[in-house]
Amino acid sequence: MAGPSSFGRYTHAIVRSVPDSLAAQPDGDGAEPVDLAKAHRQYGVYTGILRQKLGLQISSIKRVLEELKMRVVEVTDDGATLDGSDVLFTGREFFVGISKWTNHRGAEAVADAFRDFAVSTVPVTGSSHLKSFCSMAGPDTIAIGSSEAAKKAMRSMEQLTDHHYDTLTVPDDPAGNCVYVRLGPKGCALLHRSPEEFPSSLQLFQKLADLTLIPAACSEVAKLGGTLSSCSLLINKKLDR
């Protein structure tokens, strides 16, 4: 796809506090229980990074709708299912994972909302979201995990696009989900999973030039299928003066 990347400098982040219900786990599901106190500590570190290191204003959904005058697109198709963790925006185009949570009608809603961009669907096998194992690690770089599901999805994306993306293949699928942020004149940053969680993947991120690497742990949210990118919604929007 021709044309420059549409990644801009983010100005706001919508975050949700950690609810006490996060610690509630169904009996017998085999999942490790969430350490609520640890989840609160990780949340505090994460929001601190957004404010202090990335310079973002922390906002609520209500404030965004009322003050930032964001355009809201409602999915009116009752048969459409769409999860944000299945939507990967590369700055040039959208890839929408067809998964347990997102169907083709949901992908059509994305295409209808963003008509200036190409929107392609990517089959996601197993119980993962598309961004469970991939994300943007730069304006033209996709971080991708090493599982068969991740490799299959990456091959599909390569076949669907006419733009060349560099790939950074990390050994741990969850580490493939990171958050790339432009810092304006200060350069760019990459928020990635902590070395305590995935030390082998950190060595790969360190090969990325001209990026400020910022580690952040989200092991407790991850127990429920969460990722770094699902902990906040970043917005590029200036308030009218």
PDB file of C-alpha atoms in Angstrom:
ATOM      1  CA  MET A   1       0.000   0.000   0.000  1.00  0.00           C
ATOM      2  CA  ALA A   2       1.385   3.371  -0.978  1.00  0.00           C
ATOM      3  CA  GLY A   3       1.411   6.404   1.251  1.00  0.00           C
ATOM      4  CA  PRO A   4       2.985   7.328   4.568  1.00  0.00           C
ATOM      5  CA  SER A   5       2.233   5.677   7.863  1.00  0.00           C
ATOM      6  CA  SER A   6      -0.618   7.271   9.804  1.00  0.00           C
ATOM      7  CA  PHE A   7       0.905   6.771  13.233  1.00  0.00           C
ATOM      8  CA  GLY A   8       0.654  10.061  15.092  1.00  0.00           C
ATOM      9  CA  ARG A   9       1.750  11.201  18.515  1.00  0.00           C
ATOM     10  CA  TYR A  10      -0.726   9.994  21.115  1.00  0.00           C
ATOM     11  CA  THR A  11      -2.106  12.582  23.511  1.00  0.00           C
ATOM     12  CA  HIS A  12      -4.544  10.657  25.757  1.00  0.00           C
ATOM     13  CA  ALA A  13      -5.005   7.205  27.211  1.00  0.00           C
ATOM     14  CA  ILE A  14      -8.261   5.657  28.401  1.00  0.00           C
ATOM     15  CA  VAL A  15      -7.646   3.224  31.226  1.00  0.00           C
ATOM     16  CA  ARG A  16      -9.880   1.254  33.536  1.00  0.00           C
ATOM     17  CA  SER A  17      -9.080   0.683  37.172  1.00  0.00           C
ATOM     18  CA  VAL A  18      -8.597  -2.843  38.522  1.00  0.00           C
ATOM     19  CA  PRO A  19     -11.934  -4.141  39.867  1.00  0.00           C
ATOM     20  CA  ASP A  20     -12.051  -6.384  42.910  1.00  0.00           C
ATOM     21  CA  SER A  21     -13.979  -8.898  40.795  1.00  0.00           C
ATOM     22  CA  LEU A  22     -10.753  -9.551  38.873  1.00  0.00           C
ATOM     23  CA  ALA A  23      -9.737 -11.959  41.593  1.00  0.00           C
ATOM     24  CA  ALA A  24     -12.884 -14.064  41.211  1.00  0.00           C
ATOM     25  CA  GLN A  25     -12.139 -17.271  39.319  1.00  0.00           C
ATOM     26  CA  PRO A  26     -14.608 -20.069  38.540  1.00  0.00           C
ATOM     27  CA  ASP A  27     -13.882 -23.199  40.523  1.00  0.00           C
ATOM     28  CA  GLY A  28     -12.276 -25.971  38.537  1.00  0.00           C
ATOM     29  CA  ASP A  29     -11.318 -23.958  35.463  1.00  0.00           C
ATOM     30  CA  GLY A  30      -7.653 -24.757  35.934  1.00  0.00           C
ATOM     31  CA  ALA A  31      -6.609 -21.111  35.753  1.00  0.00           C
ATOM     32  CA  GLU A  32      -4.147 -19.688  38.233  1.00  0.00           C
ATOM     33  CA  PRO A  33      -5.971 -17.249  40.532  1.00  0.00           C
ATOM     34  CA  VAL A  34      -5.282 -13.545  40.123  1.00  0.00           C
ATOM     35  CA  ASP A  35      -3.230 -11.873  42.850  1.00  0.00           C
ATOM     36  CA  LEU A  36      -5.349  -8.739  43.303  1.00  0.00           C
ATOM     37  CA  ALA A  37      -2.724  -6.791  45.256  1.00  0.00           C
ATOM     38  CA  LYS A  38      -0.113  -7.547  42.594  1.00  0.00           C
ATOM     39  CA  ALA A  39      -2.579  -6.571  39.868  1.00  0.00           C
ATOM     40  CA  HIS A  40      -3.054  -3.183  41.569  1.00  0.00           C
ATOM     41  CA  ARG A  41       0.708  -2.669  41.756  1.00  0.00           C
ATOM     42  CA  GLN A  42       1.152  -3.524  38.083  1.00  0.00           C
ATOM     43  CA  TYR A  43      -1.710  -1.174  37.202  1.00  0.00           C
ATOM     44  CA  GLY A  44      -0.040   1.637  39.156  1.00  0.00           C
ATOM     45  CA  VAL A  45       3.245   1.119  37.333  1.00  0.00           C
ATOM     46  CA  TYR A  46       1.474   0.955  33.980  1.00  0.00           C
ATOM     47  CA  THR A  47      -0.483   4.202  34.452  1.00  0.00           C
ATOM     48  CA  GLY A  48       2.663   5.857  35.796  1.00  0.00           C
ATOM     49  CA  ILE A  49       4.461   4.955  32.573  1.00  0.00           C
ATOM     50  CA  LEU A  50       1.630   6.399  30.497  1.00  0.00           C
ATOM     51  CA  ARG A  51       1.683   9.685  32.415  1.00  0.00           C
ATOM     52  CA  GLN A  52       5.329  10.244  33.228  1.00  0.00           C
ATOM     53  CA  LYS A  53       7.330   8.473  30.524  1.00  0.00           C
ATOM     54  CA  LEU A  54       4.928   8.769  27.588  1.00  0.00           C
ATOM     55  CA  GLY A  55       3.422  12.130  28.552  1.00  0.00           C
ATOM     56  CA  LEU A  56      -0.189  11.040  28.061  1.00  0.00           C
ATOM     57  CA  GLN A  57      -3.259  12.465  29.752  1.00  0.00           C
ATOM     58  CA  ILE A  58      -5.248   9.762  31.520  1.00  0.00           C
ATOM     59  CA  SER A  59      -8.907  10.056  30.609  1.00  0.00           C
ATOM     60  CA  SER A  60     -12.196   8.331  31.260  1.00  0.00           C
ATOM     61  CA  ILE A  61     -14.525   7.279  28.471  1.00  0.00           C
ATOM     62  CA  LYS A  62     -17.002   9.962  29.511  1.00  0.00           C
ATOM     63  CA  ARG A  63     -14.376  12.695  29.320  1.00  0.00           C
ATOM     64  CA  VAL A  64     -13.219  11.540  25.903  1.00  0.00           C
ATOM     65  CA  LEU A  65     -16.765  11.592  24.524  1.00  0.00           C
ATOM     66  CA  GLU A  66     -17.663  14.936  26.062  1.00  0.00           C
ATOM     67  CA  GLU A  67     -14.450  16.958  25.784  1.00  0.00           C
ATOM     68  CA  LEU A  68     -12.436  15.445  22.964  1.00  0.00           C
ATOM     69  CA  LYS A  69     -15.450  15.282  20.637  1.00  0.00           C
ATOM     70  CA  MET A  70     -14.520  11.872  19.301  1.00  0.00           C
ATOM     71  CA  ARG A  71     -16.590  10.348  16.535  1.00  0.00           C
ATOM     72  CA  VAL A  72     -18.397   7.286  17.830  1.00  0.00           C
ATOM     73  CA  VAL A  73     -19.362   4.540  15.379  1.00  0.00           C
ATOM     74  CA  GLU A  74     -21.998   2.112  16.617  1.00  0.00           C
ATOM     75  CA  VAL A  75     -22.083  -1.457  15.337  1.00  0.00           C
ATOM     76  CA  THR A  76     -25.775  -1.934  14.558  1.00  0.00           C
ATOM     77  CA  ASP A  77     -25.569  -5.429  13.050  1.00  0.00           C
ATOM     78  CA  ASP A  78     -26.882  -7.792  15.723  1.00  0.00           C
ATOM     79  CA  GLY A  79     -25.004 -10.650  14.075  1.00  0.00           C
ATOM     80  CA  ALA A  80     -21.628  -8.907  14.229  1.00  0.00           C
ATOM     81  CA  THR A  81     -19.091  -9.788  16.896  1.00  0.00           C
ATOM     82  CA  LEU A  82     -16.001  -7.613  17.279  1.00  0.00           C
ATOM     83  CA  ASP A  83     -13.249  -7.514  19.895  1.00  0.00           C
ATOM     84  CA  GLY A  84     -10.637  -4.761  19.888  1.00  0.00           C
ATOM     85  CA  SER A  85      -7.883  -7.265  20.593  1.00  0.00           C
ATOM     86  CA  ASP A  86      -8.536  -8.715  17.136  1.00  0.00           C
ATOM     87  CA  VAL A  87      -8.001  -5.367  15.372  1.00  0.00           C
ATOM     88  CA  LEU A  88      -4.430  -4.516  14.365  1.00  0.00           C
ATOM     89  CA  PHE A  89      -3.852  -1.063  12.838  1.00  0.00           C
ATOM     90  CA  THR A  90      -0.445  -0.814  11.190  1.00  0.00           C
ATOM     91  CA  GLY A  91      -0.619   2.906  10.464  1.00  0.00           C
ATOM     92  CA  ARG A  92      -1.366   2.035   6.840  1.00  0.00           C
ATOM     93  CA  GLU A  93      -4.097  -0.577   6.978  1.00  0.00           C
ATOM     94  CA  PHE A  94      -6.168  -2.775   9.275  1.00  0.00           C
ATOM     95  CA  PHE A  95      -5.889  -6.490   9.854  1.00  0.00           C
ATOM     96  CA  VAL A  96      -8.892  -7.991  11.659  1.00  0.00           C
ATOM     97  CA  GLY A  97      -8.513 -11.405  13.227  1.00  0.00           C
ATOM     98  CA  ILE A  98     -11.411 -13.796  12.655  1.00  0.00           C
ATOM     99  CA  SER A  99     -11.458 -15.575  15.964  1.00  0.00           C
ATOM    100  CA  LYS A 100     -13.603 -16.928  18.742  1.00  0.00           C
ATOM    101  CA  TRP A 101     -14.614 -13.334  19.533  1.00  0.00           C
ATOM    102  CA  THR A 102     -14.712 -11.634  16.114  1.00  0.00           C
ATOM    103  CA  ASN A 103     -16.538 -12.711  12.945  1.00  0.00           C
ATOM    104  CA  HIS A 104     -16.581 -11.484   9.355  1.00  0.00           C
ATOM    105  CA  ARG A 105     -19.566  -9.233   9.988  1.00  0.00           C
ATOM    106  CA  GLY A 106     -17.601  -7.565  12.746  1.00  0.00           C
ATOM    107  CA  ALA A 107     -14.720  -7.047  10.313  1.00  0.00           C
ATOM    108  CA  GLU A 108     -17.166  -5.477   7.871  1.00  0.00           C
ATOM    109  CA  ALA A 109     -18.088  -2.962  10.577  1.00  0.00           C
ATOM    110  CA  VAL A 110     -14.416  -1.972  10.834  1.00  0.00           C
ATOM    111  CA  ALA A 111     -14.211  -1.566   7.050  1.00  0.00           C
ATOM    112  CA  ASP A 112     -17.337   0.571   7.058  1.00  0.00           C
ATOM    113  CA  ALA A 113     -15.985   2.814   9.829  1.00  0.00           C
ATOM    114  CA  PHE A 114     -12.545   3.286   8.261  1.00  0.00           C
ATOM    115  CA  ARG A 115     -13.219   3.568   4.549  1.00  0.00           C
ATOM    116  CA  ASP A 116      -9.949   5.376   3.834  1.00  0.00           C
ATOM    117  CA  PHE A 117      -7.964   2.287   4.814  1.00  0.00           C
ATOM    118  CA  ALA A 118      -7.721  -1.241   3.489  1.00  0.00           C
ATOM    119  CA  VAL A 119      -9.206  -3.807   5.885  1.00  0.00           C
ATOM    120  CA  SER A 120      -8.191  -7.464   5.566  1.00  0.00           C
ATOM    121  CA  THR A 121      -9.321 -10.482   7.578  1.00  0.00           C
ATOM    122  CA  VAL A 122      -6.871 -12.925   9.126  1.00  0.00           C
ATOM    123  CA  PRO A 123      -7.918 -16.375  10.442  1.00  0.00           C
ATOM    124  CA  VAL A 124      -6.852 -16.909  14.048  1.00  0.00           C
ATOM    125  CA  THR A 125      -6.723 -20.506  15.230  1.00  0.00           C
ATOM    126  CA  GLY A 126      -7.214 -21.690  18.782  1.00  0.00           C
ATOM    127  CA  SER A 127      -8.507 -19.488  21.577  1.00  0.00           C
ATOM    128  CA  SER A 128      -6.277 -16.461  20.967  1.00  0.00           C
ATOM    129  CA  HIS A 129      -7.003 -12.964  19.687  1.00  0.00           C
ATOM    130  CA  LEU A 130      -4.924 -11.655  16.784  1.00  0.00           C
ATOM    131  CA  LYS A 131      -3.050  -9.295  19.087  1.00  0.00           C
ATOM    132  CA  SER A 132      -2.424 -12.039  21.623  1.00  0.00           C
ATOM    133  CA  PHE A 133       0.729 -12.769  19.628  1.00  0.00           C
ATOM    134  CA  CYS A 134       1.389  -9.765  17.381  1.00  0.00           C
ATOM    135  CA  SER A 135       1.482  -5.973  17.393  1.00  0.00           C
ATOM    136  CA  MET A 136       3.350  -3.053  15.881  1.00  0.00           C
ATOM    137  CA  ALA A 137       6.897  -2.629  17.176  1.00  0.00           C
ATOM    138  CA  GLY A 138       7.607   0.353  14.922  1.00  0.00           C
ATOM    139  CA  PRO A 139       6.019   2.168  11.967  1.00  0.00           C
ATOM    140  CA  ASP A 140       6.835  -0.720   9.617  1.00  0.00           C
ATOM    141  CA  THR A 141       7.745  -3.512  12.023  1.00  0.00           C
ATOM    142  CA  ILE A 142       5.422  -6.242  13.279  1.00  0.00           C
ATOM    143  CA  ALA A 143       6.353  -8.144  16.431  1.00  0.00           C
ATOM    144  CA  ILE A 144       5.125 -11.710  16.120  1.00  0.00           C
ATOM    145  CA  GLY A 145       5.234 -14.784  18.335  1.00  0.00           C
ATOM    146  CA  SER A 146       6.663 -18.159  17.400  1.00  0.00           C
ATOM    147  CA  SER A 147       3.673 -20.473  17.774  1.00  0.00           C
ATOM    148  CA  GLU A 148       2.103 -22.159  14.769  1.00  0.00           C
ATOM    149  CA  ALA A 149      -0.980 -19.940  15.160  1.00  0.00           C
ATOM    150  CA  ALA A 150       1.218 -16.836  15.075  1.00  0.00           C
ATOM    151  CA  LYS A 151       3.201 -18.032  12.074  1.00  0.00           C
ATOM    152  CA  LYS A 152       0.028 -18.865  10.176  1.00  0.00           C
ATOM    153  CA  ALA A 153      -1.458 -15.452  10.880  1.00  0.00           C
ATOM    154  CA  MET A 154       1.748 -13.717   9.796  1.00  0.00           C
ATOM    155  CA  ARG A 155       1.801 -15.632   6.506  1.00  0.00           C
ATOM    156  CA  SER A 156      -1.793 -14.564   5.881  1.00  0.00           C
ATOM    157  CA  MET A 157      -0.983 -10.906   6.543  1.00  0.00           C
ATOM    158  CA  GLU A 158       2.003 -11.050   4.203  1.00  0.00           C
ATOM    159  CA  GLN A 159      -0.198 -12.483   1.450  1.00  0.00           C
ATOM    160  CA  LEU A 160      -2.935  -9.885   1.994  1.00  0.00           C
ATOM    161  CA  THR A 161      -0.817  -6.732   1.861  1.00  0.00           C
ATOM    162  CA  ASP A 162       1.236  -5.124  -0.869  1.00  0.00           C
ATOM    163  CA  HIS A 163       3.330  -3.228   1.696  1.00  0.00           C
ATOM    164  CA  HIS A 164       6.521  -4.733   3.106  1.00  0.00           C
ATOM    165  CA  TYR A 165       6.675  -4.991   6.881  1.00  0.00           C
ATOM    166  CA  ASP A 166       9.780  -6.031   8.754  1.00  0.00           C
ATOM    167  CA  THR A 167       9.095  -8.764  11.298  1.00  0.00           C
ATOM    168  CA  LEU A 168      10.538  -9.228  14.752  1.00  0.00           C
ATOM    169  CA  THR A 169       9.925 -12.841  15.759  1.00  0.00           C
ATOM    170  CA  VAL A 170       9.987 -13.367  19.521  1.00  0.00           C
ATOM    171  CA  PRO A 171      10.030 -16.790  21.198  1.00  0.00           C
ATOM    172  CA  ASP A 172       7.099 -16.036  23.512  1.00  0.00           C
ATOM    173  CA  ASP A 173       3.682 -15.314  21.980  1.00  0.00           C
ATOM    174  CA  PRO A 174       2.506 -12.962  24.781  1.00  0.00           C
ATOM    175  CA  ALA A 175       5.644 -10.864  24.291  1.00  0.00           C
ATOM    176  CA  GLY A 176       4.542 -10.280  20.711  1.00  0.00           C
ATOM    177  CA  ASN A 177       1.977  -7.858  22.117  1.00  0.00           C
ATOM    178  CA  CYS A 178       3.663  -4.530  22.790  1.00  0.00           C
ATOM    179  CA  VAL A 179       2.743  -0.855  22.446  1.00  0.00           C
ATOM    180  CA  TYR A 180       4.593   1.417  20.013  1.00  0.00           C
ATOM    181  CA  VAL A 181       4.329   5.129  20.824  1.00  0.00           C
ATOM    182  CA  ARG A 182       5.738   8.199  19.096  1.00  0.00           C
ATOM    183  CA  LEU A 183       7.086  10.762  21.539  1.00  0.00           C
ATOM    184  CA  GLY A 184       7.338  13.682  19.136  1.00  0.00           C
ATOM    185  CA  PRO A 185      10.796  15.312  19.074  1.00  0.00           C
ATOM    186  CA  LYS A 186      11.910  12.897  21.797  1.00  0.00           C
ATOM    187  CA  GLY A 187      11.738   9.949  19.423  1.00  0.00           C
ATOM    188  CA  CYS A 188       9.763   6.725  19.871  1.00  0.00           C
ATOM    189  CA  ALA A 189       9.138   4.270  22.675  1.00  0.00           C
ATOM    190  CA  LEU A 190       8.145   0.633  22.874  1.00  0.00           C
ATOM    191  CA  LEU A 191       6.220  -0.583  25.901  1.00  0.00           C
ATOM    192  CA  HIS A 192       6.908  -4.321  26.203  1.00  0.00           C
ATOM    193  CA  ARG A 193       6.474  -7.179  28.665  1.00  0.00           C
ATOM    194  CA  SER A 194       8.961  -7.187  31.529  1.00  0.00           C
ATOM    195  CA  PRO A 195      12.220  -9.190  31.426  1.00  0.00           C
ATOM    196  CA  GLU A 196      11.078 -11.058  34.543  1.00  0.00           C
ATOM    197  CA  GLU A 197       8.216 -12.452  32.485  1.00  0.00           C
ATOM    198  CA  PHE A 198       9.933 -13.089  29.139  1.00  0.00           C
ATOM    199  CA  PRO A 199      13.736 -12.645  29.302  1.00  0.00           C
ATOM    200  CA  SER A 200      14.409 -14.341  25.964  1.00  0.00           C
ATOM    201  CA  SER A 201      12.091 -11.988  24.091  1.00  0.00           C
ATOM    202  CA  LEU A 202      13.723  -8.931  25.673  1.00  0.00           C
ATOM    203  CA  GLN A 203      16.963  -9.759  23.902  1.00  0.00           C
ATOM    204  CA  LEU A 204      15.148  -9.455  20.574  1.00  0.00           C
ATOM    205  CA  PHE A 205      13.598  -6.086  21.424  1.00  0.00           C
ATOM    206  CA  GLN A 206      17.018  -4.745  22.319  1.00  0.00           C
ATOM    207  CA  LYS A 207      18.000  -5.137  18.671  1.00  0.00           C
ATOM    208  CA  LEU A 208      15.493  -2.462  17.640  1.00  0.00           C
ATOM    209  CA  ALA A 209      17.342   0.780  16.941  1.00  0.00           C
ATOM    210  CA  ASP A 210      16.189   4.276  17.904  1.00  0.00           C
ATOM    211  CA  LEU A 211      13.534   3.065  20.350  1.00  0.00           C
ATOM    212  CA  THR A 212      13.266   3.736  24.060  1.00  0.00           C
ATOM    213  CA  LEU A 213      12.390   0.371  25.589  1.00  0.00           C
ATOM    214  CA  ILE A 214      10.011   0.522  28.564  1.00  0.00           C
ATOM    215  CA  PRO A 215       9.226  -2.741  30.370  1.00  0.00           C
ATOM    216  CA  ALA A 216       5.851  -3.270  32.037  1.00  0.00           C
ATOM    217  CA  ALA A 217       4.472  -6.390  33.680  1.00  0.00           C
ATOM    218  CA  CYS A 218       0.876  -7.494  33.262  1.00  0.00           C
ATOM    219  CA  SER A 219       1.071 -11.080  34.466  1.00  0.00           C
ATOM    220  CA  GLU A 220      -2.117 -10.844  36.542  1.00  0.00           C
ATOM    221  CA  VAL A 221      -4.289  -9.423  33.756  1.00  0.00           C
ATOM    222  CA  ALA A 222      -2.726 -11.973  31.415  1.00  0.00           C
ATOM    223  CA  LYS A 223      -4.182 -14.769  33.539  1.00  0.00           C
ATOM    224  CA  LEU A 224      -7.577 -13.664  32.213  1.00  0.00           C
ATOM    225  CA  GLY A 225      -6.377 -13.270  28.630  1.00  0.00           C
ATOM    226  CA  GLY A 226      -5.364  -9.624  28.877  1.00  0.00           C
ATOM    227  CA  THR A 227      -2.389  -8.036  27.113  1.00  0.00           C
ATOM    228  CA  LEU A 228      -0.432  -4.792  27.360  1.00  0.00           C
ATOM    229  CA  SER A 229      -2.402  -3.226  24.524  1.00  0.00           C
ATOM    230  CA  SER A 230      -5.719  -4.187  26.113  1.00  0.00           C
ATOM    231  CA  CYS A 231      -4.867  -2.313  29.323  1.00  0.00           C
ATOM    232  CA  SER A 232      -5.486   1.071  27.687  1.00  0.00           C
ATOM    233  CA  LEU A 233      -6.808   2.779  24.593  1.00  0.00           C
ATOM    234  CA  LEU A 234      -4.405   5.387  23.217  1.00  0.00           C
ATOM    235  CA  ILE A 235      -5.803   8.410  21.400  1.00  0.00           C
ATOM    236  CA  ASN A 236      -4.277  11.082  19.195  1.00  0.00           C
ATOM    237  CA  LYS A 237      -6.520  14.072  19.781  1.00  0.00           C
ATOM    238  CA  LYS A 238      -5.803  17.722  20.594  1.00  0.00           C
ATOM    239  CA  LEU A 239      -8.320  19.705  22.581  1.00  0.00           C
ATOM    240  CA  ASP A 240      -9.742  22.661  20.690  1.00  0.00           C
ATOM    241  CA  ARG A 241      -8.416  25.954  22.039  1.00  0.00           C
TER     242      ARG A 241
END
